[in-house]
Short mmCIF file of C-alpha atoms in Angstrom, two decimals:
data_model
loop_
_atom_site.label_atom_id
_atom_site.label_comp_id
_atom_site.label_asym_id
_atom_site.label_seq_id
_atom_site.Cartn_x
_atom_site.Cartn_y
_atom_site.Cartn_z
CA UNK A 386 9.48 -20.59 -25.59
CA UNK A 387 10.00 -17.65 -23.21
CA UNK A 388 10.17 -17.85 -19.44
CA UNK A 389 9.20 -14.73 -17.56
CA UNK A 390 9.29 -13.95 -13.82
CA UNK A 391 6.35 -11.85 -12.69
CA UNK A 392 6.75 -10.09 -9.34
CA UNK A 393 3.63 -9.74 -7.23
CA UNK A 394 3.74 -5.98 -6.86
CA UNK A 395 1.45 -3.41 -5.30
CA UNK A 396 -2.36 -3.75 -5.34
CA UNK A 397 -3.63 -0.72 -7.27
CA UNK A 398 -7.35 -1.19 -7.99
CA UNK A 399 -7.76 2.47 -8.97
CA UNK A 400 -5.31 2.01 -11.86
CA UNK A 401 -6.04 0.33 -15.24
CA UNK A 402 -5.94 -3.46 -15.22
CA UNK A 403 -2.80 -3.59 -17.31
CA UNK A 404 -0.92 -0.80 -15.50
CA UNK A 405 1.46 -3.21 -13.77
CA UNK A 406 0.11 -3.57 -10.23
CA UNK A 407 -1.67 -6.71 -9.10
CA UNK A 408 -5.41 -6.69 -9.78
CA UNK A 409 -6.43 -8.13 -6.44
CA UNK A 410 -4.88 -9.04 -3.10
CA UNK A 411 -7.42 -10.81 -0.87
CA UNK A 412 -6.92 -12.11 2.67
CA UNK A 413 -3.24 -11.17 2.61
CA UNK A 414 -0.88 -8.56 4.09
CA UNK A 415 1.44 -6.60 1.78
CA UNK A 416 5.14 -7.20 2.44
CA UNK A 417 8.35 -5.80 1.02
CA UNK A 418 8.33 -8.40 -1.76
CA UNK A 419 4.94 -9.95 -2.37
CA UNK A 420 2.35 -10.85 0.26
CA UNK A 421 1.95 -12.74 3.53
CA UNK A 422 -1.14 -14.50 4.91
CA UNK A 423 -3.75 -12.59 6.91
CA UNK A 424 -4.79 -14.84 9.83
CA UNK A 425 -8.41 -15.79 10.33
CA UNK A 426 -10.45 -14.41 13.24
CA UNK A 427 -11.11 -16.97 15.99
CA UNK A 428 -13.24 -16.68 19.13
CA UNK A 429 -11.38 -15.50 22.21
CA UNK A 430 -14.23 -15.01 24.68
CA UNK A 431 -17.61 -16.39 25.50
CA UNK A 432 -20.73 -14.60 24.30
CA UNK A 433 -21.76 -11.27 25.79
CA UNK A 434 -25.41 -10.41 26.36
CA UNK A 435 -25.46 -8.22 23.22
CA UNK A 436 -23.38 -7.50 20.14
CA UNK A 437 -20.10 -5.72 20.84
CA UNK A 438 -19.18 -2.44 19.16
CA UNK A 439 -15.73 -1.87 20.69
CA UNK A 440 -12.96 -3.63 22.61
CA UNK A 441 -10.21 -2.17 24.81
CA UNK A 442 -7.38 -3.38 26.99
CA UNK A 443 -5.93 -1.69 30.07
CA UNK A 444 -2.74 -2.58 31.97
CA UNK A 445 -1.63 -1.38 35.36
CA UNK A 446 1.42 -2.99 36.96
CA UNK A 447 0.73 -6.72 36.56
CA UNK A 448 -3.03 -6.41 36.13
CA UNK A 449 -4.55 -6.76 32.68
CA UNK A 450 -8.21 -5.96 32.06
CA UNK A 451 -10.09 -6.41 28.78
CA UNK A 452 -13.29 -4.43 28.29
CA UNK A 453 -15.93 -4.25 25.58
CA UNK A 454 -18.95 -2.10 24.91
CA UNK A 455 -22.39 -2.92 23.55
CA UNK A 456 -25.46 -0.83 22.84
CA UNK A 457 -26.64 -0.75 26.46
CA UNK A 458 -23.89 -2.43 28.51
CA UNK A 459 -20.20 -2.41 29.38
CA UNK A 460 -18.47 -5.79 29.75
CA UNK A 461 -15.27 -7.12 31.29
CA UNK A 462 -13.58 -10.33 30.16
CA UNK A 463 -13.11 -12.99 32.87
CA UNK A 464 -9.79 -14.68 32.07
CA UNK A 465 -10.62 -17.73 34.18
CA UNK A 466 -13.98 -18.58 32.65
CA UNK A 467 -13.72 -16.62 29.36
CA UNK A 468 -17.11 -15.11 30.18
CA UNK A 469 -18.05 -11.55 29.21
CA UNK A 470 -19.35 -10.18 32.49
CA UNK A 471 -21.75 -7.24 32.62
CA UNK A 472 -20.01 -4.45 34.57
CA UNK A 473 -22.43 -1.65 33.70
CA UNK A 474 -23.59 0.82 36.30
CA UNK A 475 -26.97 0.03 37.82
CA UNK A 476 -29.70 0.38 35.22
CA UNK A 477 -27.38 0.06 32.21
CA UNK A 478 -27.12 2.71 29.51
CA UNK A 479 -29.22 4.39 26.88
CA UNK A 480 -28.43 5.12 23.27
CA UNK A 481 -26.82 2.92 20.67
CA UNK A 482 -23.51 4.69 20.08
CA UNK A 483 -20.09 3.13 19.90
CA UNK A 484 -18.15 3.17 23.15
CA UNK A 485 -14.75 4.90 23.27
CA UNK A 486 -12.21 4.01 25.96
CA UNK A 487 -9.09 5.63 27.41
CA UNK A 488 -6.76 4.77 30.28
CA UNK A 489 -5.65 7.50 32.67
CA UNK A 490 -3.34 6.00 35.30
CA UNK A 491 -5.29 3.32 37.16
CA UNK A 492 -8.58 4.59 35.76
CA UNK A 493 -10.31 3.26 32.66
CA UNK A 494 -12.74 5.81 31.21
CA UNK A 495 -15.55 5.07 28.76
CA UNK A 496 -17.88 7.34 26.78
CA UNK A 497 -20.70 6.77 24.31
CA UNK A 498 -22.04 10.25 23.62
CA UNK A 499 -25.24 9.85 25.62
CA UNK A 500 -23.99 9.02 29.14
CA UNK A 501 -21.62 11.10 31.23
CA UNK A 502 -18.15 9.55 31.44
CA UNK A 503 -17.93 6.15 33.10
CA UNK A 504 -14.92 5.04 35.13
CA UNK A 505 -13.38 1.80 36.37
CA UNK A 506 -10.50 1.77 38.86
CA UNK A 507 -8.04 -1.04 38.21
CA UNK A 508 -7.69 -3.35 41.19
CA UNK A 509 -10.77 -2.18 43.09
CA UNK A 510 -13.86 -1.50 40.96
CA UNK A 511 -16.64 -4.06 40.62
CA UNK A 512 -18.76 -2.01 38.22
CA UNK A 513 -18.46 1.13 36.12
CA UNK A 514 -19.73 4.35 37.68
CA UNK A 515 -20.40 7.97 36.74
CA UNK A 516 -17.70 10.63 36.84
CA UNK A 517 -19.74 13.43 38.36
CA UNK A 518 -19.76 16.78 36.47
CA UNK A 519 -18.11 15.15 33.43
CA UNK A 520 -19.64 15.57 29.96
CA UNK A 521 -21.41 13.06 27.75
CA UNK A 522 -19.05 12.98 24.79
CA UNK A 523 -18.64 11.03 21.54
CA UNK A 524 -14.83 11.43 21.47
CA UNK A 525 -12.35 10.58 24.21
CA UNK A 526 -8.56 10.56 24.59
CA UNK A 527 -5.68 11.65 26.83
CA UNK A 528 -3.49 14.63 25.92
CA UNK A 529 -0.44 15.03 28.17
CA UNK A 530 -1.91 15.07 31.71
CA UNK A 531 -5.52 15.75 30.76
CA UNK A 532 -8.54 13.65 29.87
CA UNK A 533 -9.95 15.27 26.73
CA UNK A 534 -13.42 14.85 25.23
CA UNK A 535 -15.10 16.17 22.11
CA UNK A 536 -18.57 16.50 20.59
CA UNK A 537 -20.35 16.86 23.91
CA UNK A 538 -24.09 16.68 24.44
CA UNK A 539 -24.57 20.07 26.16
CA UNK A 540 -24.34 23.65 24.91
CA UNK A 541 -25.46 25.30 21.72
CA UNK A 542 -22.19 24.34 19.98
CA UNK A 543 -21.60 21.12 21.91
CA UNK A 544 -20.94 19.07 18.79
CA UNK A 545 -18.00 21.39 18.02
CA UNK A 546 -16.74 21.66 21.61
CA UNK A 547 -13.59 20.18 23.15
CA UNK A 548 -13.83 19.82 26.93
CA UNK A 549 -10.92 18.76 29.15
CA UNK A 550 -10.44 17.83 32.80
CA UNK A 551 -8.16 19.46 35.33
CA UNK A 552 -4.51 18.53 35.06
CA UNK A 553 -3.85 15.07 36.53
CA UNK A 554 -7.43 14.83 37.79
CA UNK A 555 -10.01 13.00 35.70
CA UNK A 556 -12.71 13.76 38.31
CA UNK A 557 -12.56 17.58 38.07
CA UNK A 558 -14.35 19.09 35.07
CA UNK A 559 -15.36 22.44 36.58
CA UNK A 560 -13.35 25.51 35.46
CA UNK A 561 -12.19 27.67 38.35
CA UNK A 562 -9.27 29.81 39.50
CA UNK A 563 -7.60 26.72 40.98
CA UNK A 564 -8.39 24.32 38.13
CA UNK A 565 -7.09 23.96 34.58
CA UNK A 566 -10.32 22.28 33.47
CA UNK A 567 -11.90 24.07 30.54
CA UNK A 568 -13.34 23.90 27.05
CA UNK A 569 -12.90 25.28 23.56
CA UNK A 570 -15.38 25.69 20.72
CA UNK A 571 -14.00 25.13 17.21
CA UNK A 572 -16.77 26.82 15.29
CA UNK A 573 -15.71 26.56 11.66
CA UNK A 574 -15.18 22.85 11.00
CA UNK A 575 -18.52 21.16 11.60
CA UNK A 576 -18.95 18.38 14.15
CA UNK A 577 -16.01 16.89 16.01
CA UNK A 578 -15.53 13.33 14.76
CA UNK A 579 -12.57 12.12 16.84
CA UNK A 580 -9.58 13.27 18.88
CA UNK A 581 -6.19 11.56 19.09
CA UNK A 582 -3.83 12.22 21.98
CA UNK A 583 -0.28 12.09 23.23
CA UNK A 584 2.09 15.04 23.63
CA UNK A 585 -0.41 17.06 21.58
CA UNK A 586 -3.99 16.47 20.52
CA UNK A 587 -5.44 16.32 17.02
CA UNK A 588 -9.09 17.28 16.75
CA UNK A 589 -10.71 15.82 13.63
CA UNK A 590 -13.79 17.74 12.53
CA UNK A 591 -15.93 17.18 9.45
CA UNK A 592 -14.20 19.95 7.47
CA UNK A 593 -10.99 20.74 9.33
CA UNK A 594 -8.27 19.45 11.64
CA UNK A 595 -6.95 21.36 14.64
CA UNK A 596 -3.91 20.72 16.81
CA UNK A 597 -4.22 21.38 20.54
CA UNK A 598 -0.97 22.20 22.36
CA UNK A 599 -0.55 22.70 26.10
CA UNK A 600 0.52 26.28 26.95
CA UNK A 601 -0.39 26.47 30.65
CA UNK A 602 -2.62 28.97 32.41
CA UNK A 603 -4.59 31.03 31.74
CA UNK A 604 -5.40 29.55 28.30
CA UNK A 605 -4.27 25.98 29.10
CA UNK A 606 -4.44 24.78 25.45
CA UNK A 607 -3.72 26.57 22.19
CA UNK A 608 -5.74 25.45 19.16
CA UNK A 609 -4.25 25.83 15.67
CA UNK A 610 -6.03 24.85 12.45
CA UNK A 611 -3.66 22.74 10.34
CA UNK A 612 -6.19 21.68 7.70
CA UNK A 613 -9.14 23.68 6.43
CA UNK A 614 -11.67 22.18 4.05
CA UNK A 615 -10.30 18.66 4.53
CA UNK A 616 -11.57 16.83 7.57
CA UNK A 617 -12.83 13.43 8.72
CA UNK A 618 -15.95 11.77 7.36
CA UNK A 619 -16.39 9.10 10.05
CA UNK A 620 -15.21 8.87 13.67
CA UNK A 621 -14.58 5.12 13.49
CA UNK A 622 -12.01 5.65 10.73
CA UNK A 623 -9.51 7.33 13.08
CA UNK A 624 -6.69 5.29 14.60
CA UNK A 625 -3.25 6.24 15.89
CA UNK A 626 0.27 4.87 16.16
CA UNK A 627 2.88 7.09 17.79
CA UNK A 628 2.37 10.62 16.51
CA UNK A 629 0.76 9.40 13.28
CA UNK A 630 -3.02 9.44 12.96
CA UNK A 631 -4.86 7.67 10.14
CA UNK A 632 -8.32 8.78 9.00
CA UNK A 633 -10.88 8.79 6.20
CA UNK A 634 -11.91 12.06 4.57
CA UNK A 635 -14.70 12.54 2.05
CA UNK A 636 -12.27 11.88 -0.81
CA UNK A 637 -10.10 9.11 0.64
CA UNK A 638 -7.59 8.03 3.28
CA UNK A 639 -4.98 10.28 4.87
CA UNK A 640 -2.41 10.46 7.65
CA UNK A 641 -1.56 13.42 9.87
CA UNK A 642 1.54 13.79 12.04
CA UNK A 643 0.39 16.98 13.76
CA UNK A 644 1.83 19.26 11.10
CA UNK A 645 1.29 17.75 7.65
CA UNK A 646 -1.75 15.99 6.20
CA UNK A 647 -0.71 13.40 3.59
CA UNK A 648 -2.86 11.31 1.21
CA UNK A 649 -2.21 7.55 1.35
CA UNK A 650 -4.94 6.13 -0.89
CA UNK A 651 -5.02 8.61 -3.77
CA UNK A 652 -4.85 6.87 -7.18
CA UNK A 653 -4.43 3.59 -5.30
CA UNK A 654 -7.56 2.45 -3.45
CA UNK A 655 -9.72 5.51 -2.65
CA UNK A 656 -12.06 5.15 -5.65
CA UNK A 657 -12.31 1.38 -5.12
CA UNK A 658 -13.15 1.88 -1.43
CA UNK A 659 -16.03 4.27 -2.06
CA UNK A 660 -17.49 1.78 -4.53
CA UNK A 661 -17.13 -1.07 -2.02
CA UNK A 662 -18.31 0.59 1.21
CA UNK A 663 -21.98 0.67 2.20
CA UNK A 664 -22.28 4.37 3.06
CA UNK A 665 -25.62 3.75 4.77
CA UNK A 666 -23.73 1.70 7.39
CA UNK A 667 -20.49 3.66 7.56
CA UNK A 668 -21.08 4.47 11.23
CA UNK A 669 -20.30 0.80 11.96
CA UNK A 670 -16.72 1.33 10.72
CA UNK A 671 -13.94 0.64 13.19
CA UNK A 672 -10.18 0.96 12.84
CA UNK A 673 -7.10 -0.20 14.69
CA UNK A 674 -3.37 -0.80 14.50
CA UNK A 675 -1.44 -4.07 14.40
CA UNK A 676 2.06 -2.80 15.27
CA UNK A 677 3.71 -6.22 14.91
CA UNK A 678 2.78 -6.18 11.21
CA UNK A 679 3.06 -2.36 10.81
CA UNK A 680 -0.47 -2.18 9.43
CA UNK A 681 -3.47 0.05 9.99
CA UNK A 682 -6.82 -1.64 9.35
CA UNK A 683 -10.39 -0.54 8.76
CA UNK A 684 -13.40 -2.83 9.20
CA UNK A 685 -16.58 -1.73 7.40
CA UNK A 686 -19.83 -2.98 5.89
CA UNK A 687 -19.62 -3.47 2.12
CA UNK A 688 -22.27 -3.15 -0.58
CA UNK A 689 -22.34 -6.93 -1.00
CA UNK A 690 -23.88 -7.37 2.44
CA UNK A 691 -20.68 -8.61 4.12
CA UNK A 692 -17.77 -6.91 5.79
CA UNK A 693 -14.33 -5.95 4.52
CA UNK A 694 -11.08 -5.22 6.32
CA UNK A 695 -8.91 -2.77 4.39
CA UNK A 696 -5.21 -3.20 5.23
CA UNK A 697 -2.49 -0.51 4.92
CA UNK A 698 1.21 -1.12 5.57
CA UNK A 699 2.37 2.39 6.46
CA UNK A 700 6.08 1.62 6.13
CA UNK A 701 5.67 0.32 2.57
CA UNK A 702 2.70 2.42 1.48
CA UNK A 703 0.94 -0.74 0.22
CA UNK A 704 -2.64 -2.00 0.56
CA UNK A 705 -4.62 -5.23 0.57
CA UNK A 706 -8.11 -6.33 1.54
CA UNK A 707 -9.70 -9.06 3.65
CA UNK A 708 -13.13 -10.69 3.55
CA UNK A 709 -14.18 -11.11 7.15
CA UNK A 710 -16.96 -12.14 9.49
CA UNK A 711 -15.59 -9.90 12.24
CA UNK A 712 -17.64 -6.81 13.01
CA UNK A 713 -15.09 -4.79 15.01
CA UNK A 714 -11.32 -4.40 15.10
CA UNK A 715 -9.25 -3.34 18.12
CA UNK A 716 -6.54 -4.56 20.47
CA UNK A 717 -6.38 -6.70 23.56
CA UNK A 718 -3.64 -8.16 25.76
CA UNK A 719 -3.44 -11.70 27.08
CA UNK A 720 -3.28 -12.77 30.68
CA UNK A 721 -1.27 -15.87 29.84
CA UNK A 722 -1.88 -19.52 30.60
CA UNK A 723 -0.10 -22.84 31.09
CA UNK A 724 -0.58 -26.21 29.42
CA UNK A 725 -2.73 -27.20 32.40
CA UNK A 726 -4.66 -23.98 32.01
CA UNK A 727 -5.47 -24.80 28.42
CA UNK A 728 -7.29 -27.89 29.61
CA UNK A 729 -9.21 -25.83 32.15
CA UNK A 730 -10.36 -23.56 29.32
CA UNK A 731 -11.57 -26.58 27.36
CA UNK A 732 -8.73 -26.82 24.81
CA UNK A 733 -8.01 -30.53 24.92
CA UNK A 734 -7.47 -30.99 21.18
CA UNK A 735 -4.61 -29.10 19.52
CA UNK A 736 -6.56 -29.06 16.26
CA UNK A 737 -9.35 -26.98 17.79
CA UNK A 738 -7.14 -24.44 19.55
CA UNK A 739 -7.49 -20.82 18.33
CA UNK A 740 -3.71 -20.45 17.82
CA UNK A 741 -0.52 -22.51 17.80
CA UNK A 742 1.23 -23.23 21.10
CA UNK A 743 4.01 -20.71 20.31
CA UNK A 744 1.54 -17.88 19.66
CA UNK A 745 1.70 -14.73 21.79
CA UNK A 746 -1.97 -15.51 22.54
CA UNK A 747 -0.80 -17.77 25.37
CA UNK A 748 1.91 -15.42 26.70
CA UNK A 749 0.73 -13.08 29.44
CA UNK A 750 0.82 -9.33 28.89
CA UNK A 751 1.39 -9.35 25.13
CA UNK A 752 -0.73 -7.06 23.00
CA UNK A 753 -2.77 -8.69 20.23
CA UNK A 754 -4.57 -7.44 17.18
CA UNK A 755 -8.14 -8.39 17.93
CA UNK A 756 -11.75 -7.30 17.62
CA UNK A 757 -15.21 -8.73 17.93
CA UNK A 758 -17.47 -11.00 15.93
CA UNK A 759 -21.03 -10.40 17.02
CA UNK A 760 -21.21 -11.02 20.78
CA UNK A 761 -17.68 -12.44 21.19
CA UNK A 762 -14.20 -10.96 21.35
CA UNK A 763 -12.07 -12.50 18.63
CA UNK A 764 -8.37 -12.54 17.85
CA UNK A 765 -6.71 -12.67 14.46
CA UNK A 766 -4.55 -15.66 15.35
CA UNK A 767 -6.04 -18.39 13.17
CA UNK A 768 -4.57 -19.97 10.09
CA UNK A 769 -4.49 -18.37 6.65
CA UNK A 770 -7.74 -18.74 4.76
CA UNK A 771 -8.84 -18.34 1.12
CA UNK A 772 -5.90 -16.09 0.22
CA UNK A 773 -5.89 -14.94 -3.37
CA UNK A 774 -3.60 -12.76 -5.49
CA UNK A 775 -4.45 -11.85 -9.08
CA UNK A 776 -1.77 -10.50 -11.40
CA UNK A 777 -2.06 -7.61 -13.81
CA UNK A 778 -2.68 -8.45 -17.47
CA UNK A 779 0.44 -10.09 -18.87
CA UNK A 780 1.54 -9.79 -22.53
CA UNK A 781 4.19 -11.74 -24.41
CA UNK A 782 4.05 -10.77 -28.07
CA UNK A 783 0.79 -10.21 -29.90
CA UNK A 784 -0.60 -13.65 -28.99
CA UNK A 785 0.80 -16.38 -26.77
CA UNK A 786 -0.01 -19.56 -24.92
CA UNK A 787 0.82 -20.11 -21.25
CA UNK A 788 2.04 -23.68 -20.76
CA UNK A 789 3.37 -23.62 -17.22
CA UNK A 790 3.22 -21.54 -14.03
CA UNK A 791 5.66 -21.90 -11.13
CA UNK A 792 4.59 -19.95 -8.00
CA UNK A 793 7.39 -18.70 -5.76
CA UNK A 794 5.91 -19.46 -2.34
CA UNK A 795 7.77 -20.14 0.89
CA UNK A 796 6.58 -23.23 2.77
CA UNK A 797 3.48 -23.77 0.67
CA UNK A 798 1.87 -24.69 -2.61
CA UNK A 799 -0.85 -23.04 -4.68
CA UNK A 800 -3.88 -23.46 -6.89
CA UNK A 801 -3.53 -21.65 -10.21
CA UNK A 802 -6.15 -20.49 -12.71
CA UNK A 803 -5.78 -18.29 -15.78
CA UNK A 804 -8.05 -15.88 -17.65
CA UNK A 805 -6.83 -15.21 -21.20
CA UNK A 806 -8.50 -12.97 -23.78
CA UNK A 807 -7.76 -11.30 -27.11
CA UNK A 808 -9.07 -7.81 -26.42
CA UNK A 809 -9.13 -5.74 -23.23
CA UNK A 810 -12.91 -5.46 -23.34
CA UNK A 811 -13.43 -9.22 -23.63
CA UNK A 812 -15.03 -11.00 -20.65
CA UNK A 813 -12.59 -12.18 -17.96
CA UNK A 814 -13.26 -15.87 -17.33
CA UNK A 815 -10.85 -17.91 -15.23
CA UNK A 816 -10.10 -21.51 -16.07
CA UNK A 817 -10.54 -24.38 -13.64
CA UNK A 818 -7.77 -24.52 -11.06
CA UNK A 819 -4.55 -26.44 -11.47
CA UNK A 820 -2.72 -27.53 -8.33
CA UNK A 821 1.05 -27.27 -8.22
CA UNK A 822 2.94 -30.54 -8.28
CA UNK A 823 5.61 -31.69 -5.82
CA UNK A 824 8.06 -29.79 -8.02
CA UNK A 825 6.05 -26.58 -7.64
CA UNK A 826 4.75 -26.63 -11.25
CA UNK A 827 1.21 -26.03 -12.45
CA UNK A 828 0.56 -27.22 -15.99
CA UNK A 829 -1.66 -25.04 -18.16
CA UNK A 830 -2.71 -24.30 -21.69
CA UNK A 831 -4.31 -20.89 -22.06
CA UNK A 832 -4.17 -18.82 -25.24
CA UNK A 833 -4.71 -15.12 -25.86
CA UNK A 834 -3.03 -11.76 -25.94
CA UNK A 835 -3.75 -10.75 -22.34
CA UNK A 836 -3.32 -13.23 -19.51
CA UNK A 837 -4.41 -12.73 -15.90
CA UNK A 838 -3.23 -15.35 -13.39
CA UNK A 839 -4.92 -16.08 -10.06
CA UNK A 840 -2.72 -17.55 -7.32
CA UNK A 841 -4.37 -19.15 -4.28
CA UNK A 842 -1.62 -20.12 -1.81
CA UNK A 843 -2.25 -23.24 0.24
CA UNK A 844 -0.59 -25.01 3.15
CA UNK A 845 1.37 -23.31 5.92
CA UNK A 846 2.77 -20.70 3.56
CA UNK A 847 4.58 -17.61 4.79
CA UNK A 848 5.42 -15.53 1.70
CA UNK A 849 4.08 -15.43 -1.86
CA UNK A 850 6.54 -13.39 -3.89
CA UNK A 851 6.34 -14.06 -7.63
CA UNK A 852 5.44 -16.51 -10.37
CA UNK A 853 7.52 -17.88 -13.22
CA UNK A 854 5.47 -18.21 -16.42
CA UNK A 855 6.33 -20.17 -19.60
CA UNK A 856 4.96 -18.48 -22.73
CA UNK A 857 4.87 -19.95 -26.23
CA UNK A 858 4.32 -17.56 -29.17
CA UNK A 859 1.11 -18.06 -31.14
CA UNK A 860 0.36 -16.70 -34.60
CA UNK A 861 -2.79 -14.96 -35.80
CA UNK A 862 -5.51 -16.62 -37.80
#
């Protein structure tokens, strides 16, 4: 009898089933060795008056404000009542585009492509209001000391136009001798899909990427094309951490640091993604960063009628996927509460709380990976749920029988099932599950040449790293 340790390596769905990577990694986060649980989404707010398509958090001094956008309204989270309060300008808004937010000092700015820019002043505003003379733009960010927009609603080439405010003045959008406000048409890349900011800006068009660098008057910004032919397929696919921007092109996922465009999904998950995504609903895609887990995530509608979160650990270059009910991903920050405050919010039973007492959810001012589920803001602070890792096809001689599986899981147990077959084109049928004993052993008897093992971690597990498998040789008949 042979005992073999099988490491739970990288998920590579674009590679052959017996190429060595794991065949599936569901509701987990890739780690250095193995996988960790992906927490479930739990409600954070009360219900808004309509479905939410974006969430945003702003901080100024000690004030924290959480905003969300819907088709016709802008909302602000009330930390005392957990209500989503309508803070739209009088009359609400038209269109059904996703809202984009940016913070510029004490001012929160919002755009949806059909309304001129909306602003909220931290500490004093009671409703959003128009920024006079500003554009209606689909893209919004801050580059150095400028508010920058893209894909504006006016002008013959508005969809390819970048327009920026005066320096340190989000209210001045009129070019003049005394203002650095201005615009730039990028005419050879199609529509502007998104812009990321910071010390420099990256303008993602359908068929190119341009870097915008501040050079001062009279030109204000210099625009350099750093990618031609390769651009961004969907605005909601763009998210940023530091100087690194993540995005989806028409052939897969990439990163850009302002100089180099690098593929991150090629021969790994790109082909799988385009088979899983519902392209008819790709405009509902959203993306965000969870810096505490060093992951970028994309939430999208899949062809099965549900939604998927695709997870990428950029430090490890590894992927996983999540089945989710959430419709949007983003970030928020918490205002904090006390034990007495938990009772005020209605959390009188520890079993029904959306996170453990030591979670950063209850600590004021801490950023959280979050999003929305329908009309409510949600946070990914729940327990692990329905996690599943499926190994590559395992061989031990020409034919063998698996008698025993020992999962290597920290602080948890697992359910194990096995699919064995003689030929690679035979149907893959998993056995009924076997639960690990108190000694961490799952008895089995599964015969074939190729064995695929499904591990479903249970309990308060933290890391699933490997499995030990007992094989017994089996002759041919």
